[in-house]
XYZ file of C-alpha atoms in Angstrom:
489
model
C 63.520 5.365 42.158
C 63.528 8.554 44.107
C 61.348 11.576 43.077
C 64.165 13.883 43.893
C 66.384 14.699 40.733
C 69.966 13.121 41.382
C 72.589 13.299 38.576
C 76.122 12.191 38.512
C 79.390 13.500 37.008
C 81.428 10.235 36.932
C 84.984 10.914 35.417
C 87.981 8.764 35.142
C 91.038 10.330 36.608
C 93.073 9.654 33.567
C 93.959 13.410 33.170
C 93.019 16.638 33.705
C 89.673 18.215 33.431
C 88.841 19.020 29.486
C 86.326 21.139 27.662
C 84.159 17.915 27.048
C 84.016 16.778 30.540
C 83.625 20.207 31.854
C 80.546 20.492 29.535
C 79.015 17.237 30.817
C 79.905 18.446 34.510
C 77.996 21.814 33.992
C 74.920 20.334 32.389
C 74.418 17.757 35.054
C 74.919 20.484 37.482
C 72.431 22.863 35.771
C 69.887 20.230 35.163
C 70.052 19.246 39.061
C 70.107 22.716 40.404
C 67.154 23.817 38.226
C 65.093 20.838 39.523
C 66.062 21.444 43.237
C 68.072 18.069 43.085
C 71.516 16.981 43.895
C 74.643 16.220 42.054
C 76.864 13.409 42.714
C 80.527 13.103 41.893
C 81.749 9.527 41.252
C 85.437 8.582 40.328
C 85.371 5.599 37.876
C 88.843 4.337 38.423
C 88.784 0.675 37.397
C 90.997 1.077 34.522
C 94.168 1.487 36.835
C 96.624 1.383 33.914
C 95.092 4.897 32.565
C 94.894 6.373 35.885
C 97.082 9.443 36.296
C 98.511 10.743 39.742
C 96.517 14.012 40.682
C 93.900 13.333 37.901
C 91.039 12.982 40.531
C 92.381 16.329 42.185
C 92.314 18.005 39.165
C 88.867 17.146 38.035
C 87.664 18.177 41.522
C 89.710 21.372 41.621
C 89.052 22.965 38.337
C 85.290 21.945 38.509
C 85.114 23.979 41.867
C 87.114 26.746 40.153
C 84.472 26.816 37.364
C 81.641 27.175 39.968
C 80.289 23.781 40.114
C 79.287 22.561 43.486
C 78.063 19.162 44.528
C 76.447 17.322 47.367
C 78.041 13.838 47.476
C 81.631 12.800 46.332
C 84.784 11.107 47.447
C 85.765 14.289 49.414
C 82.462 15.038 50.801
C 81.066 11.737 51.420
C 77.245 10.802 51.664
C 74.998 8.136 52.218
C 75.564 6.395 48.813
C 79.382 5.921 49.072
C 82.053 4.915 48.723
C 82.236 7.097 45.518
C 85.461 5.626 43.879
C 84.663 2.416 42.122
C 87.936 0.588 43.377
C 86.562 0.960 46.676
C 83.042 -0.814 45.767
C 84.418 -4.061 44.393
C 82.741 -6.125 47.241
C 79.611 -4.333 46.155
C 79.993 -5.247 42.716
C 80.907 -8.967 43.461
C 77.676 -9.405 45.308
C 75.893 -8.692 42.018
C 78.159 -10.881 39.950
C 77.620 -13.760 42.285
C 73.741 -13.394 41.814
C 74.003 -13.422 38.034
C 76.150 -16.526 38.051
C 73.788 -18.285 40.579
C 71.032 -17.527 38.268
C 72.695 -18.580 35.066
C 72.366 -14.909 33.515
C 76.185 -14.798 33.300
C 79.007 -17.241 32.957
C 82.844 -17.655 32.746
C 84.646 -17.528 29.826
C 88.191 -19.067 29.520
C 88.910 -17.941 25.723
C 92.454 -16.308 25.633
C 93.026 -13.019 24.218
C 94.745 -14.857 20.939
C 91.486 -17.132 20.473
C 89.166 -13.835 20.631
C 91.031 -12.132 18.186
C 91.330 -15.152 15.830
C 87.484 -15.572 16.069
C 87.103 -11.733 15.305
C 89.499 -11.869 12.281
C 87.541 -15.022 10.946
C 84.219 -13.131 11.306
C 85.450 -9.904 9.250
C 86.711 -12.270 6.870
C 83.360 -13.764 6.358
C 81.839 -10.128 6.040
C 80.347 -10.319 9.484
C 80.137 -7.743 12.154
C 82.484 -8.937 14.957
C 81.137 -10.132 18.137
C 81.687 -12.795 20.641
C 80.388 -16.089 19.649
C 79.354 -17.425 22.836
C 82.023 -20.293 22.378
C 82.160 -20.864 26.247
C 78.567 -20.069 27.038
C 77.695 -23.508 27.951
C 80.768 -25.379 29.020
C 80.732 -28.518 30.800
C 82.296 -28.932 34.243
C 84.916 -31.141 32.790
C 85.661 -28.314 30.191
C 85.875 -26.028 33.078
C 88.221 -28.019 35.149
C 90.454 -28.578 31.976
C 91.083 -24.711 31.340
C 91.503 -24.200 35.106
C 94.213 -26.886 35.123
C 95.875 -25.125 32.275
C 95.901 -22.139 34.471
C 93.597 -20.000 32.534
C 92.044 -16.985 34.273
C 88.344 -16.475 33.174
C 86.508 -13.287 32.352
C 82.805 -13.333 33.329
C 80.197 -12.549 30.420
C 76.520 -11.577 30.852
C 74.056 -13.529 28.639
C 72.592 -11.340 26.030
C 68.883 -11.962 25.626
C 67.985 -13.440 22.227
C 65.503 -11.471 19.907
C 65.129 -8.510 22.250
C 64.402 -4.892 21.425
C 65.960 -2.104 23.554
C 64.252 1.311 23.389
C 64.932 4.132 25.267
C 63.484 7.778 25.034
C 66.481 10.052 25.142
C 66.122 13.540 26.588
C 67.881 15.062 23.415
C 67.094 12.503 20.563
C 63.908 11.038 21.332
C 63.434 7.301 20.874
C 66.784 5.367 20.319
C 66.432 1.410 19.492
C 68.884 -1.490 19.482
C 68.392 -5.020 18.783
C 70.099 -7.581 21.117
C 71.529 -9.245 17.993
C 73.771 -6.608 17.552
C 75.618 -7.632 20.633
C 77.469 -10.685 21.798
C 77.776 -11.801 25.311
C 79.787 -9.191 26.635
C 82.463 -9.098 29.686
C 81.294 -7.806 32.745
C 84.141 -8.806 35.143
C 87.734 -8.863 33.397
C 90.176 -11.483 33.770
C 91.998 -9.350 36.828
C 88.895 -9.370 38.501
C 87.903 -5.722 38.090
C 84.302 -5.048 36.768
C 84.102 -3.639 33.020
C 82.635 0.053 32.796
C 79.182 -0.719 31.601
C 78.561 -3.193 34.479
C 79.933 -1.171 37.340
C 78.130 2.163 35.987
C 74.743 0.466 36.027
C 75.365 -1.036 39.392
C 76.375 2.382 40.707
C 73.950 4.498 39.137
C 70.904 2.260 40.427
C 72.382 2.158 44.146
C 72.980 5.675 44.058
C 69.500 6.353 43.041
C 70.684 8.238 39.866
C 67.479 9.473 37.994
C 69.092 11.139 35.115
C 72.128 10.650 33.187
C 73.521 13.515 30.674
C 76.551 12.400 28.937
C 78.291 12.716 25.476
C 76.914 11.034 22.223
C 79.728 8.381 22.429
C 77.997 6.678 25.173
C 75.070 5.992 23.284
C 76.251 2.577 22.177
C 76.884 1.953 25.932
C 73.279 2.468 27.029
C 71.660 -0.906 25.709
C 74.597 -2.959 27.805
C 73.568 -1.029 30.855
C 69.732 -1.481 30.220
C 70.698 -5.299 29.963
C 72.059 -5.037 33.601
C 69.097 -3.392 35.026
C 66.616 -5.857 33.087
C 68.548 -8.647 34.634
C 67.961 -7.200 38.153
C 64.591 -6.162 37.433
C 65.607 -2.411 38.086
C 64.087 0.767 36.523
C 66.857 2.621 34.356
C 67.387 6.111 34.700
C 66.484 8.686 32.129
C 69.322 9.086 29.519
C 70.439 12.106 27.578
C 73.201 12.306 25.101
C 74.692 15.528 24.076
C 76.199 16.271 20.474
C 79.977 16.581 19.837
C 81.946 19.453 20.211
C 83.449 20.309 16.892
C 86.374 22.650 16.166
C 86.244 25.517 13.579
C 86.811 23.336 10.830
C 83.834 21.092 12.048
C 85.913 18.255 12.924
C 85.582 16.496 16.142
C 87.182 18.386 19.087
C 90.259 16.450 19.660
C 93.159 16.870 22.479
C 95.473 16.906 19.380
C 93.682 20.110 18.178
C 96.917 22.309 18.925
C 95.035 25.569 17.974
C 92.419 25.029 20.498
C 93.138 24.828 24.311
C 91.696 21.521 25.656
C 91.996 21.792 29.311
C 90.428 24.149 32.153
C 93.733 24.542 33.783
C 95.136 26.210 30.630
C 92.315 28.807 30.487
C 92.698 29.534 34.170
C 96.660 30.143 33.855
C 96.070 32.154 30.852
C 93.885 34.670 33.055
C 90.379 33.628 31.877
C 87.419 34.257 34.270
C 85.527 31.218 35.565
C 82.302 32.686 35.108
C 83.018 33.491 31.490
C 83.974 30.001 30.851
C 81.062 28.645 32.550
C 78.813 30.686 30.444
C 80.655 29.796 27.374
C 80.813 26.093 27.815
C 77.031 26.101 28.765
C 76.121 27.550 25.232
C 78.147 24.675 23.738
C 75.120 22.403 22.577
C 72.577 24.365 24.754
C 70.698 27.534 23.889
C 68.472 29.710 25.856
C 65.209 31.333 24.741
C 65.947 34.701 22.944
C 69.238 36.338 21.696
C 71.007 37.271 25.172
C 74.291 35.373 25.351
C 75.723 36.741 28.745
C 74.118 35.020 31.782
C 75.227 34.994 35.432
C 75.566 31.363 36.879
C 72.482 31.829 39.039
C 70.413 33.046 35.998
C 71.622 29.872 33.934
C 70.472 27.601 36.789
C 67.188 29.402 36.695
C 66.526 29.169 32.897
C 68.199 25.726 31.969
C 65.878 23.385 30.198
C 67.195 20.046 28.914
C 64.439 20.235 26.068
C 66.754 23.210 24.763
C 69.812 20.821 24.305
C 70.725 20.975 20.797
C 70.465 17.930 18.390
C 73.278 19.526 16.083
C 76.904 19.462 17.074
C 78.288 22.445 18.970
C 81.262 24.458 17.368
C 83.763 25.557 19.722
C 84.792 29.037 18.454
C 87.999 30.574 20.180
C 87.073 34.043 18.903
C 83.765 33.976 20.797
C 85.216 32.882 24.103
C 87.879 35.682 23.810
C 84.754 38.136 23.121
C 82.879 36.615 26.013
C 85.626 36.702 28.407
C 86.532 40.374 27.523
C 82.683 41.248 28.389
C 83.260 39.976 31.773
C 86.781 41.540 32.313
C 85.374 44.931 31.215
C 82.506 44.394 33.844
C 84.776 43.106 36.749
C 86.152 45.005 39.705
C 89.627 46.591 38.552
C 91.180 44.608 41.804
C 90.290 41.458 40.085
C 91.749 42.701 36.657
C 94.845 43.281 38.406
C 94.967 39.783 39.891
C 94.460 38.367 36.489
C 96.934 40.259 34.629
C 99.873 41.288 37.220
C 101.332 38.014 37.486
C 101.892 37.852 33.631
C 103.604 41.018 33.540
C 105.974 39.787 36.382
C 106.407 36.453 34.863
C 107.577 38.113 31.615
C 110.262 40.101 33.488
C 108.460 43.353 32.805
C 107.947 44.066 36.388
C 109.909 43.035 39.672
C 108.367 40.529 41.978
C 108.920 42.923 44.893
C 107.445 46.057 43.949
C 107.756 49.493 45.653
C 104.652 51.400 46.074
C 105.408 53.725 43.354
C 105.929 50.650 41.074
C 102.603 49.277 42.384
C 100.735 52.487 41.542
C 102.538 52.658 38.083
C 101.585 49.078 37.206
C 97.889 49.779 38.227
C 97.522 52.605 35.977
C 99.077 50.668 33.229
C 96.654 47.954 33.529
C 93.757 50.235 33.642
C 94.593 51.641 30.360
C 93.882 48.073 29.055
C 90.867 46.722 30.964
C 88.377 47.562 28.099
C 90.324 45.563 25.455
C 91.943 42.649 27.294
C 90.498 39.284 26.212
C 92.164 37.381 28.886
C 95.012 38.255 31.472
C 97.992 36.996 29.862
C 97.470 39.395 26.820
C 98.438 41.961 28.762
C 102.149 41.256 28.025
C 101.449 41.830 24.289
C 99.224 44.884 24.769
C 101.523 46.707 27.036
C 105.164 45.890 25.020
C 105.313 49.552 23.687
C 105.971 50.531 27.322
C 109.026 48.208 27.830
C 110.574 48.740 24.581
C 114.030 50.688 24.206
C 113.538 51.172 20.601
C 110.702 51.391 18.315
C 110.221 49.795 14.872
C 107.647 51.704 12.911
C 105.418 49.617 10.365
C 104.063 50.892 7.092
C 101.118 52.351 8.516
C 103.140 54.264 11.176
C 105.549 55.413 8.582
C 102.971 56.715 6.573
C 101.455 58.631 9.165
C 105.030 60.299 9.998
C 105.653 61.270 6.377
C 103.134 63.988 6.618
C 104.437 67.482 5.929
C 103.179 69.015 9.234
C 104.832 66.320 11.384
C 108.200 68.056 12.233
C 106.401 71.038 13.231
C 103.814 69.102 15.569
C 106.419 66.893 17.089
C 108.983 69.987 17.622
C 106.132 72.050 19.289
C 104.918 69.324 21.470
C 108.374 68.307 22.613
C 109.153 71.952 23.550
C 105.795 72.119 25.433
C 106.391 68.981 27.387
C 109.903 70.292 28.478
C 108.078 73.283 30.029
C 105.855 71.011 32.121
C 106.417 71.055 35.689
C 103.880 68.489 36.390
C 103.657 65.538 34.020
C 100.052 64.435 34.612
C 97.629 63.201 31.975
C 95.478 66.404 32.223
C 98.497 68.740 31.625
C 99.707 66.457 28.717
C 96.207 66.772 27.263
C 96.426 70.435 27.823
C 99.787 70.702 25.901
C 98.484 68.666 22.835
C 95.541 71.485 22.580
C 98.465 73.946 22.802
C 100.089 72.488 19.972
C 96.809 72.784 17.981
C 96.599 76.484 18.744
C 100.526 77.110 17.879
C 100.687 75.097 14.625
C 96.858 75.300 13.501
C 96.825 71.643 12.872
C 94.145 69.410 14.344
C 92.345 66.163 14.098
C 94.200 63.107 12.895
C 97.185 65.605 11.363
C 97.645 66.430 15.156
C 96.917 63.478 17.260
C 98.329 60.758 14.896
C 101.788 61.986 14.587
C 101.903 62.324 18.304
C 100.599 59.040 19.059
C 102.761 57.091 16.565
C 105.904 58.871 17.521
C 105.449 58.330 21.099
C 104.036 54.827 21.231
C 105.034 53.335 17.959
C 101.323 52.592 17.119
C 98.525 54.214 15.188
C 96.005 52.965 17.590
C 96.135 52.424 21.386
C 94.840 53.557 24.821
C 93.934 56.963 25.790
C 96.947 59.105 24.542
C 97.545 61.660 27.339
C 97.430 58.517 29.803
C 99.927 56.520 27.969
C 102.468 59.437 27.462
C 102.359 59.784 31.210
C 103.190 56.169 31.743
C 106.029 56.402 29.482
C 107.645 59.266 31.315
C 108.983 62.543 30.216
C 112.448 61.185 29.611
C 111.194 58.113 27.420
C 108.823 60.255 25.388
C 111.605 62.919 24.862
C 114.040 60.422 23.577
C 111.407 58.821 21.177
C 110.496 62.339 19.881
C 114.147 63.064 19.327
C 114.811 59.936 17.356
C 111.704 60.502 15.130
C 112.696 64.074 14.348
C 116.243 62.835 13.556
C 114.914 60.172 11.283
C 112.823 62.676 9.486
C 115.732 65.006 9.116
C 117.935 62.529 7.336
C-alpha cells in the first residue's frame, strides 16, 4: 500500500448533496490535506434504478462551492480511472472470474421467491436470517437444469467458516465480527452488475486508498469488504466510522425532517456563506483543542486530527448554524453581503430588477443597516419589511410606548423639525432628535422610543437616524400624522 495518504469520497448519484454526505467529504478532505495526501472522488453508480439525472453534477458542484478540492475524479481524470463504477465493469469481471476459478465464489440460481421463503422460514424458527448456502455446491447436472429453465444466476462469495474479523477503527478502536454472522453474500447481481461491497473493495485497492472515513452505517459492510481483501491477499485500508448526526430531538437526522434543511443547495440559495457551512459541518462530530469555534478553512486543515473525531452522536443545531453564519457575514466584505441579499429583495418584489443608480444607492444603504444582524441572505426580506409597508400595525409593546403622556408633544415637535430640514440626511435627522430633547425636556427612552415606534413600527431596530433617512421624509411624515391622529381619537 502507498505511503502517501489517499482518501476517497464515493457518492452514489441518487440525489443532491446533503449534510451527511457533505460531512463525509469534508472529513476526508481535511484528513488528506492535513497529511499532505490526495483526495479521490469516485462515483458509485451501479444502482442505476436509483440514479438521478444531474445527481453527480450536484455532488461535485456543491462540494466545490463548499471549498472542497480534489485531485482525481471523473471530471479531472487521474492515473487510477475510470472514476465511475459503471465504466469499470470489465475490471470487476476479471476479479469475479478469478474467484470463480479458485472456488472462492459460485453461481447461485435461487429465485427471489425461494430466497424469501428461506428467509421467512428462518425467522419463524427464531433464527437470524442469512443465506443458507443451498446452491453452494451444485452439480453440473443441477446447473444445466437451472439454466435450461432460463434462470439467471447471481454470484456469491464463500464466507470462511469460524473466522474472526477484527479491524482497528480510527474512531471506535477495535471492532470484531464473526464469519458465522454472515451467509455467502452476493458479489454480482443477476443483471451482471457488481454489488456495493465487492466493487468498493476492488476500487479502494486498485486506487491505492489508504484511509476510509465514512458514516457508522457502513460498519456492518466492513467485514464483507475485508473478506474480499482477504480472498485476494490484499492489505485493507484503515477504516474510520463517524457517528450519526441527530436532530434537536436527538433523533437520527432524516431527509424527512422538515424543520431542518437537508441539502447544501438549500443553504446556498438562502444566502449562507460556504466557509460558514464548512466550519459548522466540520464541528459535527469533531472537536478542536480549546473553546474556539470559528476557523478558516486553512486553519481547519492545519489542526484537523482524526483522533478527535467524536464517539458520541453529533447534534445538528440550526440556531448555532445561524449564529455562526452571522459571525461570517459580520466580518464579510460589504459587496459580498450585497451579493447575498440583493437577489432576495428583488425576488420578493421589493426592488426592481433594473435599478437606477439612485435605487442601487438606496438598496446598498438599506442592506448596510442590517449586516450586523443578518443570519443569512434571505433574512433581509423579513428584516427590511418596515421600509416597504404602506400601513403599520402596532403590537402591544409598540402601543404601550405610544400611550406615554409625553408622546404627542415629542412627535409633534419632531414632525415640525423635520419639515424645516433642507437636507434630509442621517446627521441632520440626528440633530433634530437632539433638538426635540432641548425643546421638550424629554430624553432617553421617553424621547427615542416614541420616535422609533411611530416611524418604523418597531421598538427595536437599526440605527434610528439612518432608518428614518431611508424611509424618506414623505413616508415618515405620513406615519407621524397617522399616529398623532390615532392618539387624538
